[in-house]
Structure formats: C-alpha cells, structure tokens
Coordinates of C-alpha atoms in Angstrom, one line a residue:
X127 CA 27.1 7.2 -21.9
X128 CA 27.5 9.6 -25.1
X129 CA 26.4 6.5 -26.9
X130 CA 23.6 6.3 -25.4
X131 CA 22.8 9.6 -25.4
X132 CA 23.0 9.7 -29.3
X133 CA 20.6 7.1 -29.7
X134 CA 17.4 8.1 -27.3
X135 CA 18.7 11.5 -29.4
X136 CA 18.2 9.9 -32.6
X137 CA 15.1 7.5 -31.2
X138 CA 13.4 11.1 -29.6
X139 CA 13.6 12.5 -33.7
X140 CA 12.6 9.5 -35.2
X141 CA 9.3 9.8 -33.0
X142 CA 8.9 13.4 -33.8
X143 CA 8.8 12.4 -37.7
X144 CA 6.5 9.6 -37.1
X145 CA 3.9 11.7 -34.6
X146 CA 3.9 14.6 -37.4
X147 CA 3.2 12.1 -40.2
X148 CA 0.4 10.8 -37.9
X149 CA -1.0 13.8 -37.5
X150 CA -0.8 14.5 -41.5
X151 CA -2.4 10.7 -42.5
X152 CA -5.9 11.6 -39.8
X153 CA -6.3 15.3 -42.0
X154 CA -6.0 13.7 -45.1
X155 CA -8.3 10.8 -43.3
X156 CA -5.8 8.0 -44.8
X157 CA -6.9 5.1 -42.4
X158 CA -4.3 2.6 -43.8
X159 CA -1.3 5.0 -43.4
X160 CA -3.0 6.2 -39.8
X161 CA -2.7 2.6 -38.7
X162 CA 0.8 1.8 -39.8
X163 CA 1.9 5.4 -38.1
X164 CA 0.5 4.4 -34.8
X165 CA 2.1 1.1 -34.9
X166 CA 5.2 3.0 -35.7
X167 CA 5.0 5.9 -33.0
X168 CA 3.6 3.6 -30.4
X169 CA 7.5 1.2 -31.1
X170 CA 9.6 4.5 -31.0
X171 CA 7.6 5.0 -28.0
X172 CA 8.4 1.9 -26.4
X173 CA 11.8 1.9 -27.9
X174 CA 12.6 5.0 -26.1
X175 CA 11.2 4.3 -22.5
X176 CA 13.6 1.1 -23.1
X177 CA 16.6 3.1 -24.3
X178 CA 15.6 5.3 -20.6
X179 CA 15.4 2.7 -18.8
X180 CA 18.7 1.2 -20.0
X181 CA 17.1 -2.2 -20.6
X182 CA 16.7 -3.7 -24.0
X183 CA 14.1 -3.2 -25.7
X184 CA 12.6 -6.8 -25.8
X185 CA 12.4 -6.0 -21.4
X186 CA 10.1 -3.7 -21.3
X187 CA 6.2 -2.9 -22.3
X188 CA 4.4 -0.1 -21.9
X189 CA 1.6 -0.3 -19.0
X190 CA -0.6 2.0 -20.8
X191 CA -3.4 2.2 -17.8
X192 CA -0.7 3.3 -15.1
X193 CA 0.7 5.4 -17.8
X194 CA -2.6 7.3 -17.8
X195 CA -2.4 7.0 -13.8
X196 CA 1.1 8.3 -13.7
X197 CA 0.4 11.5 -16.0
X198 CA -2.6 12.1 -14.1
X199 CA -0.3 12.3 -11.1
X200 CA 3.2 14.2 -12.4
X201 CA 1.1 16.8 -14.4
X202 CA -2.9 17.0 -12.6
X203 CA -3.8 20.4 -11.2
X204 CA -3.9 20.3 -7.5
X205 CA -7.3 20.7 -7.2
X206 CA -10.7 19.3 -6.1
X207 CA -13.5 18.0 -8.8
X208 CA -14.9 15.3 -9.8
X209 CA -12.4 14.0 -12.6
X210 CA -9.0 15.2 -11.0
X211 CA -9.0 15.1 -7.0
X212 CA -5.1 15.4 -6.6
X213 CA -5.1 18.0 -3.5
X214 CA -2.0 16.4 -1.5
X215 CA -3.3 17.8 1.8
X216 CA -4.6 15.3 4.8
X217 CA -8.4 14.8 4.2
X218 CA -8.2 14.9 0.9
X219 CA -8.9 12.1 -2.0
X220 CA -6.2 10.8 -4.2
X221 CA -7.3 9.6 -8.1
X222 CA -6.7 6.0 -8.4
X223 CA -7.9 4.4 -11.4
X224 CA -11.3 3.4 -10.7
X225 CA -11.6 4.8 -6.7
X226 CA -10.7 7.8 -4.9
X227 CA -8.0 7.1 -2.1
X228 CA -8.9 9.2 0.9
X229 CA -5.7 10.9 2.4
X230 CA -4.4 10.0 5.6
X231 CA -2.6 12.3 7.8
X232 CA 0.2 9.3 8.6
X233 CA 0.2 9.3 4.6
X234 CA 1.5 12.9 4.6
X235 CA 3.6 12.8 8.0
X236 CA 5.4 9.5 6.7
X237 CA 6.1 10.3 3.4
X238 CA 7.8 13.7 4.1
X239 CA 9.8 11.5 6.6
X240 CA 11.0 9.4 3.9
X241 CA 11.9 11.8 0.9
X242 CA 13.4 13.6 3.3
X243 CA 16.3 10.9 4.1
X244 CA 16.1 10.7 0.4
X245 CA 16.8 13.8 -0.6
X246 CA 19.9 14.0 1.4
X247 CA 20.9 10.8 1.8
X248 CA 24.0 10.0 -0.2
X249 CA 23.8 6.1 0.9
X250 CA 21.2 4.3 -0.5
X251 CA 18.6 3.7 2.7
X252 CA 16.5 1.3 3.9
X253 CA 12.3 2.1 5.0
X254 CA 10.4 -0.5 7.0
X255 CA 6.7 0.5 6.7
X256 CA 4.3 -1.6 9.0
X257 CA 1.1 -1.5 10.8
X258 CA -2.5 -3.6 11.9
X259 CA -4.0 -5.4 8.7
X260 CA -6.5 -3.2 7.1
X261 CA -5.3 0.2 7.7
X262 CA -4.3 1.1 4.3
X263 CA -0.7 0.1 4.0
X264 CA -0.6 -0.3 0.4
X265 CA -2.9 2.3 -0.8
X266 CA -0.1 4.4 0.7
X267 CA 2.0 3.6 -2.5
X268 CA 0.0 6.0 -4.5
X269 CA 0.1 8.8 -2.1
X270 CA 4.0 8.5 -2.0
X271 CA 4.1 8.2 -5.9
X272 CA 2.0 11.5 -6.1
X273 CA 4.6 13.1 -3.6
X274 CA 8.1 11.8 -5.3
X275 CA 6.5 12.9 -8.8
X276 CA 5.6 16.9 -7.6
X277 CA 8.4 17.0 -4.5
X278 CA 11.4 19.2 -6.6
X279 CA 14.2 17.3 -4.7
X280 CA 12.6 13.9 -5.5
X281 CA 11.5 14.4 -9.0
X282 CA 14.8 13.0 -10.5
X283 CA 14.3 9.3 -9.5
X284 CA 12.3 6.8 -10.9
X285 CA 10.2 4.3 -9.1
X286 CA 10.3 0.9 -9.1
X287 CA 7.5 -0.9 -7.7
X288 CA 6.9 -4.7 -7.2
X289 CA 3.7 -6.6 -6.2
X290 CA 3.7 -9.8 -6.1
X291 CA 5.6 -11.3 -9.5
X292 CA 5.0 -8.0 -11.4
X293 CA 7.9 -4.9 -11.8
X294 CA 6.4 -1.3 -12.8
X295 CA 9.0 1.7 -13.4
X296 CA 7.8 4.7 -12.8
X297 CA 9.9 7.4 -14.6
X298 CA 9.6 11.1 -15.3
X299 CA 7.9 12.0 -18.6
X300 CA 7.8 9.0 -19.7
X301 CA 5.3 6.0 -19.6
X302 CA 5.2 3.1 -17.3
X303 CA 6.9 0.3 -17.8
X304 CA 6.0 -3.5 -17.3
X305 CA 9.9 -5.0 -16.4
X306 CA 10.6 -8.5 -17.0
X307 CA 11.9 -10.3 -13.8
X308 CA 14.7 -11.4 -15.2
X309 CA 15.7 -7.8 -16.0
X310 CA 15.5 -6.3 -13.0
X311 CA 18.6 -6.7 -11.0
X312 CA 20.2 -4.5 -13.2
X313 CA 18.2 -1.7 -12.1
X314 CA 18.6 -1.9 -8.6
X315 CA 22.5 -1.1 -9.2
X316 CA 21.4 2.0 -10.2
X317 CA 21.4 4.8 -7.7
X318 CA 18.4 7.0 -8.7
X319 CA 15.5 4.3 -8.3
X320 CA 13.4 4.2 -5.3
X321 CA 12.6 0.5 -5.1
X322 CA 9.2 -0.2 -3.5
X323 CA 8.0 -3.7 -2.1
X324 CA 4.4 -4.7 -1.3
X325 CA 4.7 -7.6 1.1
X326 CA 1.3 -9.0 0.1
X327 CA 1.9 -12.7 -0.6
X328 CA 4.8 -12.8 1.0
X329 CA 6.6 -11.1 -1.2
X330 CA 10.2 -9.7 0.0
X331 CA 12.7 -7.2 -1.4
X332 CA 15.2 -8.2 -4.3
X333 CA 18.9 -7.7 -3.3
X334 CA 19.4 -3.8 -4.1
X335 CA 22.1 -1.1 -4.2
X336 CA 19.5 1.6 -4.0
X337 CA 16.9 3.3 -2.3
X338 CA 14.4 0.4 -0.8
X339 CA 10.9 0.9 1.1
X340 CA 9.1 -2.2 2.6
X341 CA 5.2 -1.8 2.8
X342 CA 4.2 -5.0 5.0
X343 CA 2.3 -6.7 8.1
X344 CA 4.7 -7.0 11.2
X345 CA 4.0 -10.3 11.6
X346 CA 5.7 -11.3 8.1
X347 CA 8.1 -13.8 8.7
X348 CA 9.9 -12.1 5.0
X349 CA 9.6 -8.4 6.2
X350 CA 11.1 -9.7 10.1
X351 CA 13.8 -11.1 8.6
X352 CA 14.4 -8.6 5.9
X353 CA 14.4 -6.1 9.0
X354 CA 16.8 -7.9 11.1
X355 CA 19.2 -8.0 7.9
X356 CA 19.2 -4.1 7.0
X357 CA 18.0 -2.3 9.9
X358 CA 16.1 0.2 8.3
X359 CA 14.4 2.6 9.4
X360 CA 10.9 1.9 10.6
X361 CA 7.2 3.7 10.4
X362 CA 4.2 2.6 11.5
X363 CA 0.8 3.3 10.5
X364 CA -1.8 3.9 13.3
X365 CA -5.6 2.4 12.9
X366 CA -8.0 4.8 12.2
X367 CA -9.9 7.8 14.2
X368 CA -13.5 8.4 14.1
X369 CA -13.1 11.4 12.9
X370 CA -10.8 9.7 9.9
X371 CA -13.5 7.5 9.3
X372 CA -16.1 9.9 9.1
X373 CA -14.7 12.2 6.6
X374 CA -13.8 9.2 4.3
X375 CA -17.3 8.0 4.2
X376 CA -18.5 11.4 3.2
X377 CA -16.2 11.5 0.1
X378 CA -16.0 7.6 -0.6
X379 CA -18.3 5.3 1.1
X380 CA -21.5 8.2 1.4
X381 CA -24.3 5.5 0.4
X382 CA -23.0 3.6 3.5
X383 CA -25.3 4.6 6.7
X384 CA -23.6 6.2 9.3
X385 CA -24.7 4.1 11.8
X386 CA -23.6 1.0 10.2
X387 CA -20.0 2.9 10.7
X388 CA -20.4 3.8 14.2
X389 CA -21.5 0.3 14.7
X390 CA -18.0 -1.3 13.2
X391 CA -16.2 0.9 14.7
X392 CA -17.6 0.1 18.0
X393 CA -16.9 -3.5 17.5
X394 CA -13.6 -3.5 15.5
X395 CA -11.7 -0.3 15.9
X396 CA -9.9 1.7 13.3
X397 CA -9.9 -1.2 10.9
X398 CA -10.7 0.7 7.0
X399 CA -11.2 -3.0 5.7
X400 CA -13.7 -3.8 7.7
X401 CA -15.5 -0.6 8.5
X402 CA -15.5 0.1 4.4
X403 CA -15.5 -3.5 4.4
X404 CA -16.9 -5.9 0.8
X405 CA -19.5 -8.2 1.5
X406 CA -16.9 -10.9 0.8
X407 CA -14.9 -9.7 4.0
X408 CA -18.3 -9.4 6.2
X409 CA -18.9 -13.1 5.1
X410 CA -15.2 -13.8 6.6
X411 CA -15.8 -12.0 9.8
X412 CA -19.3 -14.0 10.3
X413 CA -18.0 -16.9 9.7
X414 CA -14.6 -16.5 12.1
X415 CA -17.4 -16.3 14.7
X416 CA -18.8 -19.6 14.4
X417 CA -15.4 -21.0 14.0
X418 CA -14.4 -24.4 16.0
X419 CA -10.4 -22.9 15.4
X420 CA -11.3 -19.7 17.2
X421 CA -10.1 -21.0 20.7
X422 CA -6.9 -22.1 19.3
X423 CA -6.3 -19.4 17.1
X424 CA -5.9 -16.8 20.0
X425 CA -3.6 -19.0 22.2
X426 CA -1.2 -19.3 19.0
X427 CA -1.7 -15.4 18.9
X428 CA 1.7 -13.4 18.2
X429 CA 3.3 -16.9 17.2
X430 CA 5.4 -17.6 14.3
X431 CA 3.2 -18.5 11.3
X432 CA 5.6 -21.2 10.2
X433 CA 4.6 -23.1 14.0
X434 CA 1.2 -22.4 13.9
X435 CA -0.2 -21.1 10.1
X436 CA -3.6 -20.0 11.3
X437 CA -3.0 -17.3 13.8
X438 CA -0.6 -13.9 13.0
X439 CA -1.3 -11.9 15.6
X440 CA -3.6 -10.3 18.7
X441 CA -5.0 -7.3 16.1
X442 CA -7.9 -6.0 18.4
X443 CA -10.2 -6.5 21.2
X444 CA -13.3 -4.4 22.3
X445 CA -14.2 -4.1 26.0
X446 CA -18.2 -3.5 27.0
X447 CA -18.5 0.0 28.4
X448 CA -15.0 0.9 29.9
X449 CA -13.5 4.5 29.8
X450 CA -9.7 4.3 28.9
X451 CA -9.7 7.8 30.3
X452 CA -10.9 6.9 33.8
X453 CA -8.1 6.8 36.5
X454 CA -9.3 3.9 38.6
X455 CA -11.4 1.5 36.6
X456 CA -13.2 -1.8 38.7
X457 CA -10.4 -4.1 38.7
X458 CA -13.2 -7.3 38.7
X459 CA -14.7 -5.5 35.7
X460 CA -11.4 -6.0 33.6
X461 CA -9.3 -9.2 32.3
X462 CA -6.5 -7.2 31.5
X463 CA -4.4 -3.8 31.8
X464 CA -4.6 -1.1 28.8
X465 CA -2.4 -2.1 26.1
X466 CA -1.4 0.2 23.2
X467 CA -2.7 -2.5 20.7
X468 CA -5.8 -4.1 22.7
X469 CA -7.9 -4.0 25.5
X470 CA -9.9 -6.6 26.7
X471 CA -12.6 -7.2 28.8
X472 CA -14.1 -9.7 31.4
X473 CA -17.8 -9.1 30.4
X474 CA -17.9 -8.7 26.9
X475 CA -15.1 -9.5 24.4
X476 CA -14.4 -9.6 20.5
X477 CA -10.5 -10.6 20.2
X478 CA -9.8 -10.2 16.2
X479 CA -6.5 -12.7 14.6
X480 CA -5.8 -12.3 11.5
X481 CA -4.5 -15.2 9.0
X482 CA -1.5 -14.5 7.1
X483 CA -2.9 -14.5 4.0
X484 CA -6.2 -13.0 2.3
X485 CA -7.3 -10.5 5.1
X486 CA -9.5 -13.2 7.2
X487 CA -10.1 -13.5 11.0
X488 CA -11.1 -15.5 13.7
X489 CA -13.3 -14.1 16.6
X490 CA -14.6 -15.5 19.8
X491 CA -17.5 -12.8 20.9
X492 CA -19.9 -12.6 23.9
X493 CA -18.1 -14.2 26.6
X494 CA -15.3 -15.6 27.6
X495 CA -15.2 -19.1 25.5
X496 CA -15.1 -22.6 27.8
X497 CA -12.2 -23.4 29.4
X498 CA -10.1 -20.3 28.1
X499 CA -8.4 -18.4 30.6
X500 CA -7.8 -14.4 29.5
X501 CA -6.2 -13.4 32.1
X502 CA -3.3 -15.7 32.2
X503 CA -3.4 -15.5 28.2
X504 CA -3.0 -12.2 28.5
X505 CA 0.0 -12.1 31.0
X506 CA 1.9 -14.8 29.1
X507 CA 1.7 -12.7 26.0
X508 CA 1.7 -9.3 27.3

C-alpha cells in the first residue's frame, strides 16, 4: 500500500509541474508547447485516476462528459436556476446532461433507505429495486449518485455503474472512468464500491464482494433469479400521482397541453413513458391496438418470458367510470375485484402488457375482445 501511495504521490507532483507549465506556454501564447502540455497533463491525469482505481493504466479512460456530469453533482450549489438545478428535495429537477430529471418523492424515501444500510452495514448488502415499466427506474441512478456524492457517511465510496456492456466508476475528486470488462472483477473485491446494475437488456449483476443494487422490471427472468440467489433487500417504485405528473410537466414537459396529460393519464395511469411519452412510443401504443397478438398476449400475461416471449406481465387496466372509493360498487358493472396493480372493467377496458424488451405494448380497448373471458382470466391469474 505505501507503494502505492508513493506513486499517485509522485504521479499527483508530476501533474502539478505539467498543469503550471501549461499555464505558463497559453501567457507566453506558445501553441506548440500548449499542445504537447495538454497531452501531457491530460496522461498524468488519466495515469492517476488509474493508479486510484488500482487498475493499470492501459484499463481505464477517462469519460470526460460524465466527468463534467459527476463534478456538476459532487461540487454544484444546491440551488434552483437555469444552468445548475441540483436542489435534492422531492419536486425538484435533477441536471442530467442534456434533460432535467424531475425528483420523485420514492427517489428520496428509497435512497435514504439504502445509504442508510450502507452506512452501517459492515457486510456488504444486497438492493433489489423494481417496479411497472416506465416509472423511472433508471433515471433513479442519478438521483442516488447525487445523494452518495453530498451524503457525509457515503462520500468515501466509489460507484460503479454497469449498463448494458459498459463499466463507469464514479470516484471522489476524481474523473469518471470507462473500465474495461475484463478488468472489472477486481473491483468488486473491493469493499468501498457501491456496484450498480441497470437490468435493461437483460443485463444481470457480476459476482461481487461488495455493496450491489439491482435497478430492474420484476418480470426479469435475470433479476428473479438474481433475487432468489441473494435475497436482498427489495424496493419498489410506485406509478405516478397526478399531482406528480403535473408538477413535472410544468418544469419538463411545459409545451405539452395539459389536457393531453389528463387524457393519458386517464387511459394509462401513472406511466411517465407514456404520459411524457416520444412519438416513437405513441406509434407503439397505436399499433398494439390493432394488433392480431393482443388476445394472446393477455392470456400469457404474468408468464415466464422464456414460455411465451411476447407477453411480461398484466401492467395496467382502466375501468369506464368506477369510484375505487365507493363501498358497494354494481357487481354486473365490474369484471373483476380491485387489485393493487389493475382494475378492470366489464364495459370499457384498456389492459396494457408489456414486451420484455424495448418498452412496447399490446392493448385490446373498447370491449371485451371475441371469445375472451375476463372474468375467469382474471381469477386464474389473480
């Protein structure tokens, strides 16, 4: 350890010298020795985030637009303008690099949660983070990066985040790092790394000996199985309110018209990706309604993905004009009992199913389609 000690010693003066000599060759306006003292600074640099990182130096590169992200985030003001908006507090907006991140209340509630067991933990422990497609799962990443990077207690570890084939470290006062794969087991030995998973693509968590957090879809045949091997401990994120919805428009979404809002939200519940939704993901929802799968897409609701590929899961259903609050609701006006994840109706129904991959659906609207029975679908399920 002195070893290496000595050298990011050594590496950290080397850089000093080189980033004073800079400075020198832009006053004397020099452009040949300005460009040979970047190169040189921006290799101690790297050299140095390496040496950190204890991975050589031929592992790592430098990420420099997450770099910019991650120094907006460890050193920002907590404040609200129009450049920084890094405010932690619920109803707030996050800076991402090209679009604010509105801030959920379930982002605050579940990331105290979880730096909490990290803070005093002296085990290295296991999070399950799951919820419905769409509710802003992943965009909770850089919420709980903001936390671990101001939270005292927390500040010490670095972060090591996966999507898909890519590894970034996240460390303090230093830059982000692109990891090679290969590379990358030797971190997770290593007890101050809080390794985070994004299950998009089916990606699943690398073996680890350190802190792990798993952002996926319940229906994930990798995060179920992943679940059933370390027992973590689980969160879920809830769909969105109205009132959630509303108060990210007004900050994020303000040239969409409200009552395009109210309308989705009528239809599809507390569903971000399709309230907020691209036109791409509109095009998917249109054309899940005229789809000749839709019928055999709900019966294969809730099934594994590996029988039936098409179908995850019942997501949501809308029912015509029915008061959840009421006590004693028409029983020949309903197809079903409440049900904390759907509710679905005789008269009028839009039952949502989403694919495994890529965010699309199938729908079966206005009616009940030919031949499909919902009440007995609804008891063999439920």
């Amino acid at each position: 350890m002195d070893s290496l000690n000595d050298k990011i010693e050594l590496v950290e003066a080397d850089l000093s010298a080189a980033k004073a000599d800079l400075a020198d060759a832009k006053r004397n306006n020099n452009d040949n020795l300005t460009i040979a003292y970047v190169n040189l600074v921006s290799s101690l640099v790297q050299q140095l985030a390496a040496l950190q990182s204890r991975l050589p130096p031929a592992a790592v590169e430098i990420n420099e637009p997450l770099t910019v992200l991650w120094k907006q985030l460890h050193e920002g003001p907590d404040t609200t303008s129009s450049t920084s908006i890094l405010n932690c507090l619920p109803g707030s907006l996050l800076l991402s690099l090209t679009t604010p991140l509105f801030v959920r209340q379930s982002y605050v509630d579940i990331s105290a949660l979880i730096l909490e067991h990290i803070s005093t933990s002296t085990l290295a422990t296991r999070f399950a983070l799951s919820g419905s497609p769409g509710v802003g799962k992943s965009c909770f990443f850089f919420f709980l990066l903001f936390s671990i990077s101001r939270r005292s207690t927390s500040s010490k570890f670095r972060v090591l985040y996966q999507l898909k084939s890519e590894f970034h470290l996240f460390s303090p006062d230093a830059p982000v790092l692109d990891i090679n794969p290969e590379n990358v087991s030797k971190l997770l030995q290593q007890s101050d790394i809080i390794y985070i998973v994004d299950g998009l693509d089916h990606n699943s968590p690398r073996v680890s000996w350190c802190h792990t957090i798993f952002i996926s879809s319940a229906r994930n045949e990798e995060y179920l199985s992943w679940c059933k091997q370390n027992r973590p401990r689980t969160y879920m994120f809830p769909v969105w309110s109205m009132s959630e919805v509303l108060v990210c428009r007004q900050y994020c979404y303000p040239d969409l018209d409200i009552s395009v809002i109210e309308h989705r939200f009528r239809l599809l519940g507390g569903n971000a990706r399709y309230i907020f939704g691209r036109d791409d993901y509109l095009f998917h929802l249109n054309a899940a309604l005229q789809s000749a799968n839709a019928t055999l897409a709900l019966k294969s609701a809730g099934s594994s993905r590996t029988d039936y590929p098409i179908a995850q899961m019942l997501f949501h259903a809308i029912v015509g004009d029915y008061d959840p609050k009421s006590s004693a609701p028409d029983d020949d006006d309903r197809s079903c009992w409440d049900h904390p994840i759907s509710v679905c109706f005789r008269r009028f129904c839009i039952t949502l199913c989403l694919r495994p991959t890529g965010g699309k659906a199938f729908f079966r609207n206005r009616g009940e389609p030919s031949g499909f029975d919902w009440r007995r679908w609804f008891k063999r399920h439920f």
